[in-house]
Structures are given as C-alpha cells and as structure tokens.
C-alpha cells in the first residue's frame, strides 16, 4: 500500500495534466484521474514492468476517458485538440487575425480527427497529449515502435492534407 501511495504522489500531477488536456475541465480531469488510479490500484498486480509506469498509467487514463465519453454519450468534440493545431500552425503572434486563424484551424483539426480511424487517433493523442515518446506509445497500444511512428506520420499527413485544402497553406 505504501508503494502505491508513492506511485500516486509521483504521478498524480502528470496523469491529471494528461487528462486535463483531453477534456479541458478541471473537475472532470480530477474525477478521471482518481478513477485512473483506482483502476491502476485494482490491476497493479498485472503490471509487469514492460513499459514505464507512466506509460501504463496514461494507457489506463486514456481508456478511462473514452469510457467516460461512452457512458455520457459525449462527442469527440470534448477532446481538446489545440495541441495538435498548435503543432501544425507555429505562429506565436498576438495579431487578432492570426489568433482567429489558429482557432479556425483548431476547429478543423477537431472535426478531422474525429473522422480518422481509432488506431491513428490513439497514436496522435498519446504522442501529443501525453507527450510520450514513440516507444511508450507503442507499449501503451500493444504495437511496435515502428508501427507507432508510421501511424503517427500517416495521421499527421491526413490531417495536414485536409487542412491544406481548407486553408491553402
């Protein structure tokens, strides 16, 4: 029990930040973080150490979040995709026109990410939201590191192609 309490203390803020970036709601992120650690505690005996502990927790957090979405029949719009858009549009200007364009791109990314197959969406979310390296993304999804890289590259390419058509950039 003491070991799990230490794991909780060491990883709470990182798991919370991951979930907050997904839902952009403090109380929901707190609730989902607690649920993540409850599920982790219940299945801790199955953790084999094949991945880093945070990778395992992020995987549980992702499934907890998707279960919440299914239970509450929320749309994928609940996921904050600002991170994805910020990666694709690297303009730090405070110019109102640039801010408006960034928001429009973020909405497009939100809409487009809902359309791509789950395997691509999962890789993008773990890579960008959890800030996981490809090796950890692969472990979390049960695929090879090379597959994670390929899926990420293809997802990003799909999103960029669609964005290019919409925004001619």
Coordinates of N, CA and C in Angstrom, one line a residue:
X1 N 0.8 -1.2 0.0 CA 0.0 0.0 0.0 C 0.9 1.3 0.0
X2 N 2.0 1.2 0.8 CA 2.9 2.4 0.8 C 3.5 2.7 -0.6
X3 N 3.8 1.6 -1.3 CA 4.4 1.7 -2.6 C 3.4 2.4 -3.6
X4 N 2.1 2.0 -3.5 CA 1.2 2.6 -4.4 C 0.9 4.0 -4.0
X5 N 1.0 4.4 -2.8 CA 0.8 5.8 -2.3 C 2.0 6.6 -2.9
X6 N 3.1 6.1 -3.0 CA 4.3 6.8 -3.6 C 4.1 7.0 -5.1
X7 N 3.6 5.9 -5.7 CA 3.3 6.0 -7.1 C 2.3 7.1 -7.4
X8 N 1.3 7.1 -6.6 CA 0.2 8.1 -6.7 C 0.8 9.5 -6.6
X9 N 1.6 9.8 -5.5 CA 2.2 11.1 -5.3 C 3.1 11.5 -6.5
X10 N 3.9 10.6 -7.0 CA 4.8 10.9 -8.0 C 4.2 11.1 -9.4
X11 N 3.0 10.5 -9.6 CA 2.4 10.5 -11.0 C 1.1 11.3 -11.1
X12 N 0.6 11.7 -9.9 CA -0.8 12.3 -10.0 C -0.8 13.5 -10.9
X13 N 0.1 14.4 -10.7 CA 0.1 15.7 -11.5 C 0.3 15.4 -13.0
X14 N 1.1 14.5 -13.4 CA 1.3 14.2 -14.8 C 0.0 13.5 -15.4
X15 N -0.6 12.6 -14.7 CA -1.8 11.9 -15.2 C -2.9 13.0 -15.2
X16 N -3.0 13.8 -14.2 CA -4.0 14.9 -14.2 C -3.8 15.8 -15.4
X17 N -2.6 16.2 -15.7 CA -2.3 17.1 -16.8 C -2.7 16.5 -18.1
X18 N -2.4 15.2 -18.3 CA -2.8 14.4 -19.5 C -4.3 14.5 -19.7
X19 N -5.0 14.1 -18.6 CA -6.5 14.1 -18.7 C -7.1 15.5 -18.9
X20 N -6.5 16.5 -18.2 CA -7.0 17.9 -18.4 C -6.8 18.3 -19.8
X21 N -5.7 18.0 -20.4 CA -5.5 18.4 -21.8 C -6.5 17.7 -22.7
X22 N -7.0 16.5 -22.3 CA -8.0 15.9 -23.2 C -9.4 16.5 -23.0
X23 N -9.8 16.8 -21.7 CA -11.2 17.3 -21.5 C -11.3 18.7 -21.2
X24 N -10.2 19.5 -20.9 CA -10.3 20.9 -20.6 C -11.3 21.2 -19.5
X25 N -11.4 20.4 -18.5 CA -12.4 20.6 -17.4 C -11.7 20.1 -16.1
X26 N -11.4 21.1 -15.2 CA -10.7 20.7 -14.0 C -11.3 19.6 -13.2
X27 N -12.6 19.8 -12.9 CA -13.3 18.8 -12.0 C -13.4 17.4 -12.7
X28 N -13.6 17.4 -14.0 CA -13.7 16.2 -14.7 C -12.3 15.5 -14.8
X29 N -11.3 16.3 -15.0 CA -9.9 15.7 -15.0 C -9.6 15.2 -13.7
X30 N -10.0 15.8 -12.6 CA -9.7 15.3 -11.2 C -10.5 14.0 -11.0
X31 N -11.7 14.0 -11.4 CA -12.5 12.7 -11.3 C -11.9 11.6 -12.1
X32 N -11.5 11.9 -13.3 CA -11.0 10.8 -14.2 C -9.6 10.4 -13.7
X33 N -8.8 11.3 -13.1 CA -7.5 10.9 -12.5 C -7.7 10.0 -11.3
X34 N -8.7 10.3 -10.5 CA -9.0 9.4 -9.4 C -9.4 8.0 -9.9
X35 N -10.3 8.0 -10.9 CA -10.7 6.7 -11.4 C -9.5 6.0 -12.1
X36 N -8.6 6.7 -12.7 CA -7.5 6.1 -13.3 C -6.6 5.4 -12.2
X37 N -6.4 6.0 -11.1 CA -5.6 5.5 -10.1 C -6.3 4.3 -9.4
X38 N -7.6 4.4 -9.3 CA -8.4 3.3 -8.7 C -8.2 2.1 -9.6
X39 N -8.4 2.2 -10.9 CA -8.2 1.1 -11.8 C -6.8 0.6 -11.8
X40 N -5.8 1.5 -11.7 CA -4.4 1.1 -11.6 C -4.2 0.3 -10.3
X41 N -4.8 0.7 -9.2 CA -4.6 0.0 -8.0 C -5.2 -1.4 -8.1
X42 N -6.4 -1.5 -8.7 CA -7.0 -2.8 -8.8 C -6.2 -3.8 -9.7
X43 N -5.5 -3.2 -10.6 CA -4.8 -4.1 -11.6 C -3.3 -4.0 -11.5
X44 N -2.8 -3.4 -10.4 CA -1.4 -3.2 -10.2 C -0.6 -4.6 -10.2
X45 N -1.3 -5.6 -9.8 CA -0.6 -6.9 -9.8 C -0.3 -7.4 -11.2
X46 N -1.0 -6.9 -12.2 CA -0.7 -7.3 -13.6 C 0.3 -6.4 -14.3
X47 N 0.8 -5.4 -13.6 CA 1.8 -4.5 -14.2 C 3.1 -5.3 -14.2
X48 N 3.7 -5.6 -15.4 CA 4.9 -6.4 -15.5 C 6.2 -5.6 -15.6
X49 N 6.0 -4.3 -15.8 CA 7.2 -3.5 -15.9 C 7.8 -3.5 -17.3
X50 N 7.0 -3.9 -18.3 CA 7.5 -3.9 -19.7 C 7.6 -2.5 -20.2
X51 N 6.9 -1.6 -19.6 CA 6.9 -0.2 -20.0 C 7.1 0.7 -18.8
X52 N 7.3 2.0 -19.0 CA 7.5 2.8 -17.9 C 6.1 2.9 -17.2
X53 N 6.2 3.2 -15.9 CA 4.9 3.3 -15.1 C 4.0 4.3 -15.6
X54 N 4.5 5.5 -16.0 CA 3.6 6.5 -16.6 C 2.9 6.1 -17.9
X55 N 3.6 5.3 -18.7 CA 3.0 4.8 -19.9 C 1.8 4.0 -19.6
X56 N 2.0 3.1 -18.6 CA 0.9 2.2 -18.2 C -0.2 3.0 -17.7
X57 N 0.1 4.0 -16.8 CA -1.0 4.9 -16.2 C -1.7 5.7 -17.3
X58 N -0.9 6.2 -18.3 CA -1.5 7.0 -19.4 C -2.5 6.1 -20.2
X59 N -2.1 4.9 -20.4 CA -3.0 4.0 -21.1 C -4.3 3.8 -20.4
X60 N -4.2 3.6 -19.1 CA -5.4 3.4 -18.2 C -6.2 4.7 -18.3
X61 N -5.5 5.9 -18.2 CA -6.2 7.2 -18.2 C -7.0 7.3 -19.6
X62 N -6.3 7.0 -20.7 CA -7.0 7.1 -22.0 C -8.3 6.2 -22.0
X63 N -8.2 5.0 -21.6 CA -9.3 4.1 -21.6 C -10.4 4.6 -20.6
X64 N -10.0 5.2 -19.5 CA -11.0 5.8 -18.6 C -11.7 6.9 -19.2
X65 N -10.9 7.8 -19.9 CA -11.6 8.9 -20.6 C -12.6 8.5 -21.6
X66 N -12.2 7.5 -22.5 CA -13.1 7.0 -23.5 C -14.3 6.3 -22.9
X67 N -14.1 5.6 -21.8 CA -15.3 5.0 -21.1 C -16.2 6.1 -20.6
X68 N -15.7 7.1 -20.1 CA -16.5 8.3 -19.7 C -17.3 8.9 -20.8
X69 N -16.6 9.1 -22.0 CA -17.3 9.6 -23.1 C -18.4 8.7 -23.6
X70 N -18.2 7.4 -23.6 CA -19.2 6.4 -24.0 C -20.4 6.5 -23.0
X71 N -20.1 6.5 -21.7 CA -21.1 6.5 -20.7 C -22.0 7.7 -20.8
X72 N -21.4 8.8 -21.1 CA -22.1 10.1 -21.1 C -22.5 10.5 -22.5
X73 N -22.3 9.6 -23.5 CA -22.7 9.9 -24.9 C -22.2 11.2 -25.4
X74 N -20.9 11.6 -25.0 CA -20.4 12.8 -25.4 C -19.7 12.6 -26.8
X75 N -19.6 13.6 -27.5 CA -19.0 13.6 -28.8 C -17.5 13.7 -28.6
X76 N -16.7 13.4 -29.6 CA -15.3 13.5 -29.6 C -14.9 15.0 -29.5
X77 N -15.9 15.9 -29.7 CA -15.6 17.3 -29.6 C -15.1 17.7 -28.2
X78 N -15.4 16.9 -27.3 CA -14.9 17.1 -25.9 C -13.4 17.1 -25.8
X79 N -12.8 16.5 -26.7 CA -11.3 16.4 -26.7 C -10.7 17.7 -27.2
X80 N -9.8 18.2 -26.4 CA -9.1 19.5 -26.8 C -8.0 19.2 -27.7
X81 N -8.1 19.6 -28.9 CA -7.1 19.4 -30.0 C -6.3 20.6 -30.3
X82 N -6.3 21.6 -29.3 CA -5.5 22.8 -29.5 C -4.0 22.4 -29.7
X83 N -3.6 21.4 -29.0 CA -2.2 21.0 -29.1 C -1.8 20.6 -30.5
X84 N -2.7 19.8 -31.1 CA -2.4 19.4 -32.5 C -2.3 20.6 -33.4
X85 N -3.3 21.5 -33.3 CA -3.3 22.6 -34.2 C -2.1 23.5 -33.9
X86 N -1.7 23.6 -32.7 CA -0.5 24.5 -32.4 C 0.8 23.9 -32.9
X87 N 0.8 22.6 -33.0 CA 2.0 21.9 -33.6 C 2.0 22.2 -35.1
X88 N 0.8 22.2 -35.7 CA 0.7 22.4 -37.2 C 0.8 23.9 -37.6
X89 N 0.4 24.8 -36.7 CA 0.4 26.2 -37.1 C 1.3 26.9 -36.0
X90 N 2.6 27.0 -36.3 CA 3.6 27.5 -35.4 C 3.7 29.0 -35.5
X91 N 2.6 29.8 -35.2 CA 2.6 31.2 -35.2 C 2.3 31.7 -33.8
X92 N 3.3 32.3 -33.2 CA 3.1 32.8 -31.8 C 2.6 34.3 -31.8
X93 N 2.2 34.8 -32.9 CA 1.8 36.2 -33.0 C 0.6 36.5 -32.2
X94 N 0.5 37.7 -31.6 CA -0.7 38.1 -30.9 C -1.7 38.8 -31.8
X95 N -1.4 38.9 -33.1 CA -2.2 39.5 -34.0 C -3.6 38.9 -34.0
X96 N -4.6 39.7 -33.9 CA -6.0 39.1 -33.9 C -6.3 38.2 -35.1
X97 N -5.9 38.6 -36.2 CA -6.1 37.8 -37.4 C -5.5 36.4 -37.3
X98 N -4.2 36.4 -36.7 CA -3.5 35.1 -36.5 C -4.2 34.3 -35.5
X99 N -4.7 34.9 -34.4 CA -5.4 34.2 -33.4 C -6.7 33.6 -33.9
X100 N -7.4 34.4 -34.7 CA -8.7 33.9 -35.4 C -8.4 32.7 -36.3
X101 N -7.3 32.8 -37.1 CA -6.9 31.7 -38.0 C -6.6 30.5 -37.2
X102 N -5.8 30.6 -36.1 CA -5.4 29.5 -35.3 C -6.7 28.8 -34.7
X103 N -7.7 29.6 -34.3 CA -8.9 29.0 -33.7 C -9.7 28.2 -34.8
X104 N -9.7 28.8 -36.0 CA -10.4 28.1 -37.1 C -9.6 26.8 -37.4
X105 N -8.3 26.8 -37.4 CA -7.6 25.6 -37.7 C -7.8 24.5 -36.6
X106 N -7.9 25.0 -35.4 CA -8.1 24.1 -34.2 C -9.5 23.4 -34.4
X107 N -10.5 24.2 -34.8 CA -11.8 23.6 -35.0 C -11.8 22.6 -36.2
X108 N -11.0 22.9 -37.2 CA -10.9 22.0 -38.3 C -10.2 20.7 -37.9
X109 N -9.2 20.8 -37.1 CA -8.5 19.6 -36.6 C -9.4 18.8 -35.8
X110 N -10.1 19.4 -34.9 CA -11.1 18.7 -34.0 C -12.1 17.9 -34.9
X111 N -12.6 18.5 -35.9 CA -13.5 17.8 -36.8 C -12.8 16.7 -37.6
X112 N -11.7 17.0 -38.1 CA -11.0 16.0 -38.9 C -10.5 14.8 -38.1
X113 N -10.0 15.1 -36.9 CA -9.5 14.0 -36.0 C -10.6 13.0 -35.7
X114 N -11.8 13.5 -35.6 CA -13.0 12.6 -35.3 C -13.2 11.6 -36.5
X115 N -12.8 12.0 -37.7 CA -13.1 11.2 -38.9 C -12.0 10.1 -39.1
X116 N -10.8 10.3 -38.6 CA -9.8 9.3 -38.9 C -10.0 8.0 -38.0
X117 N -9.5 6.9 -38.5 CA -9.7 5.6 -37.7 C -9.0 5.7 -36.3
X118 N -9.6 5.0 -35.4 CA -9.2 5.0 -34.0 C -7.7 4.7 -33.8
X119 N -7.1 3.8 -34.6 CA -5.7 3.5 -34.4 C -4.8 4.7 -34.6
X120 N -5.2 5.6 -35.6 CA -4.5 6.8 -35.8 C -4.7 7.8 -34.7
X121 N -6.0 8.0 -34.4 CA -6.4 8.9 -33.3 C -5.7 8.6 -32.0
X122 N -5.6 7.3 -31.6 CA -5.0 6.9 -30.4 C -3.5 7.3 -30.4
X123 N -2.8 7.0 -31.5 CA -1.4 7.4 -31.5 C -1.2 8.9 -31.4
X124 N -2.0 9.7 -32.1 CA -1.9 11.1 -32.1 C -2.1 11.6 -30.7
X125 N -3.1 11.1 -30.0 CA -3.4 11.6 -28.7 C -2.3 11.2 -27.7
X126 N -1.8 10.0 -27.7 CA -0.8 9.6 -26.8 C 0.5 10.4 -27.1
X127 N 0.8 10.6 -28.3 CA 2.0 11.3 -28.7 C 2.0 12.7 -28.3
X128 N 0.9 13.4 -28.6 CA 0.8 14.8 -28.4 C 0.3 15.2 -27.1
X129 N -0.7 14.5 -26.6 CA -1.3 14.9 -25.3 C -0.5 14.4 -24.1
X130 N -0.1 13.2 -24.2 CA 0.7 12.6 -23.0 C 2.1 12.9 -23.2
X131 N 2.5 13.5 -24.4 CA 3.9 13.8 -24.7 C 4.8 12.6 -24.5
X132 N 4.3 11.4 -25.0 CA 5.0 10.2 -24.9 C 5.9 10.0 -26.1
X133 N 7.1 9.4 -25.8 CA 8.0 9.0 -27.0 C 7.3 7.8 -27.7
X134 N 7.7 7.6 -28.9 CA 7.1 6.5 -29.7 C 7.2 5.2 -29.0
X135 N 8.3 4.9 -28.3 CA 8.5 3.6 -27.7 C 7.4 3.4 -26.7
X136 N 7.0 4.4 -25.9 CA 6.0 4.3 -24.9 C 4.6 4.3 -25.5
X137 N 4.4 5.0 -26.6 CA 3.1 4.9 -27.3 C 2.9 3.5 -27.8
X138 N 3.9 2.9 -28.4 CA 3.9 1.5 -28.9 C 3.5 0.6 -27.7
X139 N 4.1 0.7 -26.6 CA 3.8 -0.2 -25.5 C 2.4 0.0 -25.0
X140 N 2.0 1.2 -24.9 CA 0.6 1.5 -24.4 C -0.5 0.9 -25.4
X141 N -0.2 0.9 -26.7 CA -1.1 0.4 -27.6 C -0.9 -1.1 -28.1
X142 N 0.2 -1.6 -27.6 CA 0.5 -3.0 -27.9 C 0.9 -3.2 -29.4
X143 N 1.6 -2.2 -29.9 CA 2.1 -2.3 -31.3 C 3.6 -2.1 -31.2
X144 N 4.3 -2.2 -32.4 CA 5.7 -2.0 -32.4 C 6.0 -0.4 -32.5
X145 N 7.2 -0.1 -32.1 CA 7.6 1.3 -32.1 C 7.5 1.9 -33.6
X146 N 7.9 1.0 -34.5 CA 7.9 1.4 -35.9 C 6.4 1.7 -36.4
X147 N 5.5 0.8 -35.9 CA 4.1 1.0 -36.3 C 3.6 2.2 -35.7
X148 N 4.0 2.6 -34.5 CA 3.5 3.8 -33.9 C 4.0 5.0 -34.7
X149 N 5.2 5.0 -35.1 CA 5.8 6.1 -35.9 C 5.0 6.2 -37.3
X150 N 4.8 5.0 -37.9 CA 4.1 5.0 -39.2 C 2.7 5.6 -39.0
X151 N 2.0 5.1 -38.0 CA 0.6 5.5 -37.8 C 0.5 7.0 -37.5
X152 N 1.5 7.5 -36.7 CA 1.5 8.9 -36.4 C 1.8 9.8 -37.7
X153 N 2.8 9.3 -38.4 CA 3.1 10.0 -39.7 C 1.9 10.1 -40.6
X154 N 1.2 8.9 -40.8 CA 0.1 8.9 -41.7 C -1.1 9.8 -41.2
X155 N -1.3 9.7 -39.8 CA -2.4 10.6 -39.3 C -2.1 12.0 -39.5
X156 N -0.8 12.4 -39.2 CA -0.4 13.8 -39.4 C -0.6 14.2 -40.9
X157 N -0.2 13.3 -41.8 CA -0.2 13.6 -43.2 C -1.7 13.8 -43.6
X158 N -2.6 12.9 -43.1 CA -4.0 13.0 -43.4 C -4.6 14.4 -43.0
X159 N -4.2 14.7 -41.7 CA -4.7 16.0 -41.2 C -4.2 17.2 -41.9
X160 N -2.9 17.1 -42.2 CA -2.3 18.3 -43.0 C -2.8 18.4 -44.4
X161 N -3.1 17.3 -45.1 CA -3.7 17.4 -46.4 C -5.0 18.0 -46.4
X162 N -5.9 17.6 -45.4 CA -7.2 18.2 -45.3 C -7.1 19.6 -45.0
X163 N -6.2 20.0 -44.1 CA -6.1 21.4 -43.7 C -5.6 22.2 -44.8
X164 N -4.7 21.7 -45.7 CA -4.2 22.4 -46.8 C -5.3 22.7 -47.8
X165 N -6.2 21.8 -48.0 CA -7.4 22.0 -48.9 C -8.3 23.1 -48.3
X166 N -8.4 23.2 -47.0 CA -9.3 24.2 -46.4 C -8.7 25.5 -46.3
X167 N -7.4 25.6 -46.0 CA -6.7 26.9 -45.7 C -5.7 27.3 -46.7
X168 N -5.4 26.5 -47.7 CA -4.4 26.8 -48.7 C -3.1 27.2 -48.1
X169 N -2.5 26.5 -47.1 CA -1.2 26.8 -46.6 C -0.3 25.6 -46.7

